[in-house]
CSV table of C-alpha atoms and ligand atoms in Angstrom, one decimal:
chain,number,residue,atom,x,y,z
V,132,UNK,CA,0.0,0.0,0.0
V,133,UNK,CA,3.0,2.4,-0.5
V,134,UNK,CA,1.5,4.1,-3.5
V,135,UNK,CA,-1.9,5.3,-1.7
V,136,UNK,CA,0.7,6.3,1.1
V,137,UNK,CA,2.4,8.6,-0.9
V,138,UNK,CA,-1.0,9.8,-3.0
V,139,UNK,CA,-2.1,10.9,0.5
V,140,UNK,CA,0.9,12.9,1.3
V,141,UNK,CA,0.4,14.9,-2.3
V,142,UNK,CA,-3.1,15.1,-1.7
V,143,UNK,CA,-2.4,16.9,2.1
V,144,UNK,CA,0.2,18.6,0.3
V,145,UNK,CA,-1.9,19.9,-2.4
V,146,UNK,CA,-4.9,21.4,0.1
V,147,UNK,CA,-2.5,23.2,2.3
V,148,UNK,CA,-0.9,24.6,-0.5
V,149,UNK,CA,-4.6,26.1,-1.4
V,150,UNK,CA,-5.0,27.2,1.7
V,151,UNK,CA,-2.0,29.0,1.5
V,152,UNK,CA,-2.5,30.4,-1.8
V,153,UNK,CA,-6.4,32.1,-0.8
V,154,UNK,CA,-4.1,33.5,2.3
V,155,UNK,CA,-1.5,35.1,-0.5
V,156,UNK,CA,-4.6,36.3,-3.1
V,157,UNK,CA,-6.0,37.8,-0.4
V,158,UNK,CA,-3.8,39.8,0.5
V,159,UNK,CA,-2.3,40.6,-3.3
V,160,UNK,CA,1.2,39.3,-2.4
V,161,UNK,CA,3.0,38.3,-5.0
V,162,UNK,CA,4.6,34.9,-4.0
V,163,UNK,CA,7.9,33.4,-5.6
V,164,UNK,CA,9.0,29.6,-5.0
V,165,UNK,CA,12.7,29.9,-5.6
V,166,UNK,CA,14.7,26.5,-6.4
V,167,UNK,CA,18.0,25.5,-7.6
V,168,UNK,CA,20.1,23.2,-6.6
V,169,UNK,CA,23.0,24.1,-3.4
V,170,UNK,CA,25.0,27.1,-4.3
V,171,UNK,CA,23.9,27.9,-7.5
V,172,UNK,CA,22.8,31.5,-6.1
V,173,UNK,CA,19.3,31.9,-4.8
V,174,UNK,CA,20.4,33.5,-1.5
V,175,UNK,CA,22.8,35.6,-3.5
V,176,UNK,CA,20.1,36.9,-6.2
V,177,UNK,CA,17.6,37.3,-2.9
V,178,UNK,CA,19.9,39.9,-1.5
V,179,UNK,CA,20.2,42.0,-4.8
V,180,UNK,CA,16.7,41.5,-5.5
V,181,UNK,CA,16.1,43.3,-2.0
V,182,UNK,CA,18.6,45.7,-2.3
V,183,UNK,CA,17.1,47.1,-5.8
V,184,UNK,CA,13.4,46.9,-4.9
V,185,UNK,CA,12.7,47.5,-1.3
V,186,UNK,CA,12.4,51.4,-1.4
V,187,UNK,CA,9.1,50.8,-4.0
V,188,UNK,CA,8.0,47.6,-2.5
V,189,UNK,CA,7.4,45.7,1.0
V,190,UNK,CA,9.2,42.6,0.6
V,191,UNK,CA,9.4,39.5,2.9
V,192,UNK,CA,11.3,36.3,2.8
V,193,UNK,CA,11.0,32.4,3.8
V,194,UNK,CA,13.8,30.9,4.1
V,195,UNK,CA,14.4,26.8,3.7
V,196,UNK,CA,17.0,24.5,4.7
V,197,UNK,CA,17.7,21.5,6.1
V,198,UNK,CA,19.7,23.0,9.0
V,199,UNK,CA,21.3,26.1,10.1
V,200,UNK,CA,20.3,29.7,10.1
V,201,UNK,CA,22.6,30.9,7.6
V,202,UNK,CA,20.9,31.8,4.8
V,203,UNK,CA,18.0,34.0,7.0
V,204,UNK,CA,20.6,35.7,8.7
V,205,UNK,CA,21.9,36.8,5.1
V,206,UNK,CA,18.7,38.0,4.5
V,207,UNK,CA,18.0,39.9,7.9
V,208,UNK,CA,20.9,42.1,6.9
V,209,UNK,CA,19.3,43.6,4.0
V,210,UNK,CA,16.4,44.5,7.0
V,211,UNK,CA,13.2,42.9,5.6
V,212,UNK,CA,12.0,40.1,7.4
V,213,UNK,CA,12.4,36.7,7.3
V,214,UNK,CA,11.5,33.5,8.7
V,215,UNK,CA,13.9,30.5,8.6
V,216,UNK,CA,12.5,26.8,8.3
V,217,UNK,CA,14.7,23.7,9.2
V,218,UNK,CA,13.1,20.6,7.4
V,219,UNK,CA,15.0,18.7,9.8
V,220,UNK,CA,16.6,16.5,6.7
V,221,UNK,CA,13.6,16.7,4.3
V,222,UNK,CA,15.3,17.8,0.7
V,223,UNK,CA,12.3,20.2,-0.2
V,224,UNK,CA,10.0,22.4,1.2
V,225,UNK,CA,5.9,21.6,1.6
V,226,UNK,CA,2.9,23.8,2.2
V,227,UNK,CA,2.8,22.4,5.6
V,228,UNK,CA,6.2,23.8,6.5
V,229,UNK,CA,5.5,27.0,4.6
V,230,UNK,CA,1.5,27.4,6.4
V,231,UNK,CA,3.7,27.2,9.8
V,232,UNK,CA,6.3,30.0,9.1
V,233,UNK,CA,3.7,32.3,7.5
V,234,UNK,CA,2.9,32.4,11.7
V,235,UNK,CA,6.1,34.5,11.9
V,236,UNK,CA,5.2,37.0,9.0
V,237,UNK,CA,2.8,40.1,9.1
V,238,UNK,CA,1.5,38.9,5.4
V,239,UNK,CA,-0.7,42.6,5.6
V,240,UNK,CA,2.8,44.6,5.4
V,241,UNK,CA,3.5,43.0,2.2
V,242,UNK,CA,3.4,43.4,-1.4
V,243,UNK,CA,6.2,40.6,-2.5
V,244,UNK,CA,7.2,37.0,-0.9
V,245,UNK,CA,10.2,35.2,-1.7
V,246,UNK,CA,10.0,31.7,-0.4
V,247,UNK,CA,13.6,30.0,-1.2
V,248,UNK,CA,13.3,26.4,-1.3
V,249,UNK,CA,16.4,24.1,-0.1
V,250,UNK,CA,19.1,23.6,-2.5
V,251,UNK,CA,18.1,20.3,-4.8
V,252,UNK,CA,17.7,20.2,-8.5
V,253,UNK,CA,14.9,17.5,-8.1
V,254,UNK,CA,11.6,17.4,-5.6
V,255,UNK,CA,11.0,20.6,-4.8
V,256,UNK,CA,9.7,21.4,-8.1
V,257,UNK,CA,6.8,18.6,-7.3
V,258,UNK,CA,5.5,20.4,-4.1
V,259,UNK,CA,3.1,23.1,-4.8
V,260,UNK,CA,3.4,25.6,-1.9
V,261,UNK,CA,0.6,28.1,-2.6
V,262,UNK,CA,3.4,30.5,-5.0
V,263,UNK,CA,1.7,32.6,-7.8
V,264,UNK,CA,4.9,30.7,-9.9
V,265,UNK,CA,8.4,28.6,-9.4
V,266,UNK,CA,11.4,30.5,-10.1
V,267,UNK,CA,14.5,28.4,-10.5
V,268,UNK,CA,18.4,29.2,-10.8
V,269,UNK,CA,20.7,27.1,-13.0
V,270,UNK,CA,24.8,28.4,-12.7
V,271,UNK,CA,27.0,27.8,-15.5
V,272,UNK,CA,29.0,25.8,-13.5
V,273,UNK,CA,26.7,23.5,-13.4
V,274,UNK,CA,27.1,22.6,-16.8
V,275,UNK,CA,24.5,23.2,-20.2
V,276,UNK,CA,23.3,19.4,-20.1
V,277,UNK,CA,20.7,20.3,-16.8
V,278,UNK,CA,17.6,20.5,-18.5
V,279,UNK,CA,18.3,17.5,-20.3
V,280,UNK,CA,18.9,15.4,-16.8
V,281,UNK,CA,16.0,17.4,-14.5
V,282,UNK,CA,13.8,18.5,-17.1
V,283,UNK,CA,10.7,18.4,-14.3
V,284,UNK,CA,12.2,21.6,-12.3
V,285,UNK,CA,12.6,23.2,-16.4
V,286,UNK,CA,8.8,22.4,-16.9
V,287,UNK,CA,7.2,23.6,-13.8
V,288,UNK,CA,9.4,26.7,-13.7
V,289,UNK,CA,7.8,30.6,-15.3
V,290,UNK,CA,11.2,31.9,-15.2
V,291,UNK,CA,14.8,30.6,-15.4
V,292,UNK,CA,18.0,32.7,-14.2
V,293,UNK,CA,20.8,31.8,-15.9
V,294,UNK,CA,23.4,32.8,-13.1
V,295,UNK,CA,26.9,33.1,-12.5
V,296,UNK,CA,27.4,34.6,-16.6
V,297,UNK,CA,31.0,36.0,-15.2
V,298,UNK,CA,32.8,32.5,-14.6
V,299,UNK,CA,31.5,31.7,-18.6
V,300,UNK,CA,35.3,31.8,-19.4
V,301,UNK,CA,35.8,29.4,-17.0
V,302,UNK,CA,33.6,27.0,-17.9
V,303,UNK,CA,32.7,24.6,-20.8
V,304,UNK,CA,29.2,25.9,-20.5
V,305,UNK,CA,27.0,27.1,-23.7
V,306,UNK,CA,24.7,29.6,-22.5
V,307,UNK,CA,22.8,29.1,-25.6
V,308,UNK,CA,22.3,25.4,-25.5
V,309,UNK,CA,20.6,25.9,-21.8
V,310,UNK,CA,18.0,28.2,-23.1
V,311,UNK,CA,17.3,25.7,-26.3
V,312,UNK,CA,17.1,23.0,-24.2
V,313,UNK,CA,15.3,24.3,-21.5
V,314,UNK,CA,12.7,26.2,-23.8
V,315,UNK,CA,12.2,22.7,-25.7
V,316,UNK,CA,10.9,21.4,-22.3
V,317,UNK,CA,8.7,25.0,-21.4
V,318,UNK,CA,8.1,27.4,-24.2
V,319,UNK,CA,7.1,29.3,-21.7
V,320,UNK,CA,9.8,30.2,-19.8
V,321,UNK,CA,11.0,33.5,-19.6
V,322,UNK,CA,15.1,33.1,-19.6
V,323,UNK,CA,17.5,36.1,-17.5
V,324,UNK,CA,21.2,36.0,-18.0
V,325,UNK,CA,22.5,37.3,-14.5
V,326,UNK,CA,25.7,38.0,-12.6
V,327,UNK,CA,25.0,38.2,-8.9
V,328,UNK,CA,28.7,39.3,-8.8
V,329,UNK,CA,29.0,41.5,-11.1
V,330,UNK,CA,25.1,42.5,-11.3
V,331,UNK,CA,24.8,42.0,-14.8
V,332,UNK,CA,21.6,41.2,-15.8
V,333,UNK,CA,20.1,42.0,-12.5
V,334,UNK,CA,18.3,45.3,-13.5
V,335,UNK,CA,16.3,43.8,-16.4
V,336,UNK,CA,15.1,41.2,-14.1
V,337,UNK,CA,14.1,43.9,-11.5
V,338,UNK,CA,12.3,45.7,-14.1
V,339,UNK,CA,10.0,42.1,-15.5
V,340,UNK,CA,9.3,41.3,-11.3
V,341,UNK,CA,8.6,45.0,-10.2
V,342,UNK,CA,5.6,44.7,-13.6
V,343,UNK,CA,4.8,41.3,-12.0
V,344,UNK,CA,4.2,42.9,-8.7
V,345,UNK,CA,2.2,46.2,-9.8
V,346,UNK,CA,-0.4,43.4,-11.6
V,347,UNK,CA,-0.8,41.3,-9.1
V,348,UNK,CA,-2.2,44.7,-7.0
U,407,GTP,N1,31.2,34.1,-9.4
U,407,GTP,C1,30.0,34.1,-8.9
U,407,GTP,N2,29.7,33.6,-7.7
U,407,GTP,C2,28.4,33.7,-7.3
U,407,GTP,C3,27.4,34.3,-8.1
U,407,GTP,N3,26.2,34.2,-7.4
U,407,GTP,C4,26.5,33.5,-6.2
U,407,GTP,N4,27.8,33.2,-6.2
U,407,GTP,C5,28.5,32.5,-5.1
U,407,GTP,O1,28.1,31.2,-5.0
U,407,GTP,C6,28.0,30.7,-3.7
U,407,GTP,C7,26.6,30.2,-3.3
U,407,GTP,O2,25.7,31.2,-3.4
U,407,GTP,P1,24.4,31.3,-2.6
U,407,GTP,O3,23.6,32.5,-2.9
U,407,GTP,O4,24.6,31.0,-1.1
U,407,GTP,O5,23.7,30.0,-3.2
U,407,GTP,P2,22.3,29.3,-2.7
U,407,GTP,O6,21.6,28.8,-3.9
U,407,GTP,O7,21.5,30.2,-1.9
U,407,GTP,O8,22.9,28.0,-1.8
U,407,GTP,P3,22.0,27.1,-0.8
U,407,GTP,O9,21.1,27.9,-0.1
U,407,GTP,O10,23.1,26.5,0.0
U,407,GTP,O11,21.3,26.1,-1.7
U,407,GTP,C8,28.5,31.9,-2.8
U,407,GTP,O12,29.8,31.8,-2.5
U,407,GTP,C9,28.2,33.1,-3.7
U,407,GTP,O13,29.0,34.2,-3.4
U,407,GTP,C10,27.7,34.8,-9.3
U,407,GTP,O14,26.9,35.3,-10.1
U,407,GTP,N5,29.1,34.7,-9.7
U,408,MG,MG1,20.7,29.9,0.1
U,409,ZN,ZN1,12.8,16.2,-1.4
């Protein structure tokens, strides 16, 4: 009976997430489920995102990982605030996790939500969490074959950053190949070529969230 097991868990999974998502359309906020997998920048693009938006806009932050409070302390520093979540050893974040640390947020003071999911290339694009859309992070470094290998994270993303564009000389890595292969899985997608380094890139995608933000109001 493992398989009605785990249909349950999706099921739970799936109302909590709704739950979460009348809370977020309630309110307007613009919510943003961030994934890549470890290190390829989401903390990093976080604290630029802040820096360039939080004079027009209220911004608040969730922060996943399996342990530590590293990443939330990152965050705190830019001074919008931000709740940590420890899964404890779970590799992805779940609506459950999310409805609990949405107890440490005043969702009213808020026009935009980051919710950055732990690092892992794989499940945390199957867990809805009540996001308006999945943002995901691929670094060059990683290498142009990703979509190929974890096409589901490609498919259930609305935008892909292509980040860390300043180590390109550095790295047998064909920009162009990731955005053909990752617009053959999702036509959709709408691609960013960023430096979180260097900030290249950065202001565009400022410009395309700060338009996501205004419609969602
Ligand atoms: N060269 C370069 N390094 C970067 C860039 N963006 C991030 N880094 C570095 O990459 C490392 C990981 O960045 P983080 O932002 O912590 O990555 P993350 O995805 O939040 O990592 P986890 O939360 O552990 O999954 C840090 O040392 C960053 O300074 C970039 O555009 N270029
Ligand atoms: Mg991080
Ligand atoms: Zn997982």
């Amino acid at each position: 009976m493992k398989i009605s097991v785990v249909k349950n868990i999706m099921e739970a999974n799936q109302r909590i997430a709704e739950e979460n998502r009348r809370r977020f359309s309630e309110k307007k906020l613009l919510v943003i489920n961030l994934m890549s997998s470890p290190g390829a920048g989401k903390t990093s693009l976080l604290e630029k995102t802040i820096q360039s938006m939080k004079a027009d806009f209220r911004v608040g932050v969730v922060e996943g990982d399996i342990q530590s409070t590293y990443d939330a302390e990152r965050i705190g520093q830019t001074g919008v605030p931000v709740v940590q979540i420890n899964t404890g050893g779970a590799c992805h974040l779940d609506s459950n996790m999310v409805q609990e640390a949405l107890k440490g947020l005043d969702l009213t003071q808020m026009d935009l939500l980051f919710i950055e999911n732990v690092g892992n290339l794989v499940c945390p694009a199957e867990f809805k969490l009540g996001e308006d859309f999945k943002a995901m992070i691929l670094s060059v470094a990683e290498g142009d074959d990703k979509p190929l290998k974890y096409p589901l994270m490609f498919h259930e993303s609305r935008v892909l950053l292509i980040n860390k564009i300043d180590l390109l000389p550095f790295c047998d890595c064909d920009p162009d190949l990731i955005e053909e292969r990752a617009l053959k899985i999702n036509p959709q997608l709408t691609i960013f070529r960023v430096s979180c380094r260097t900030g290249e890139g950065l202001d565009r995608w400022a410009d395309w969230l700060r338009n996501q933000v205004k419609q969602r109001k």
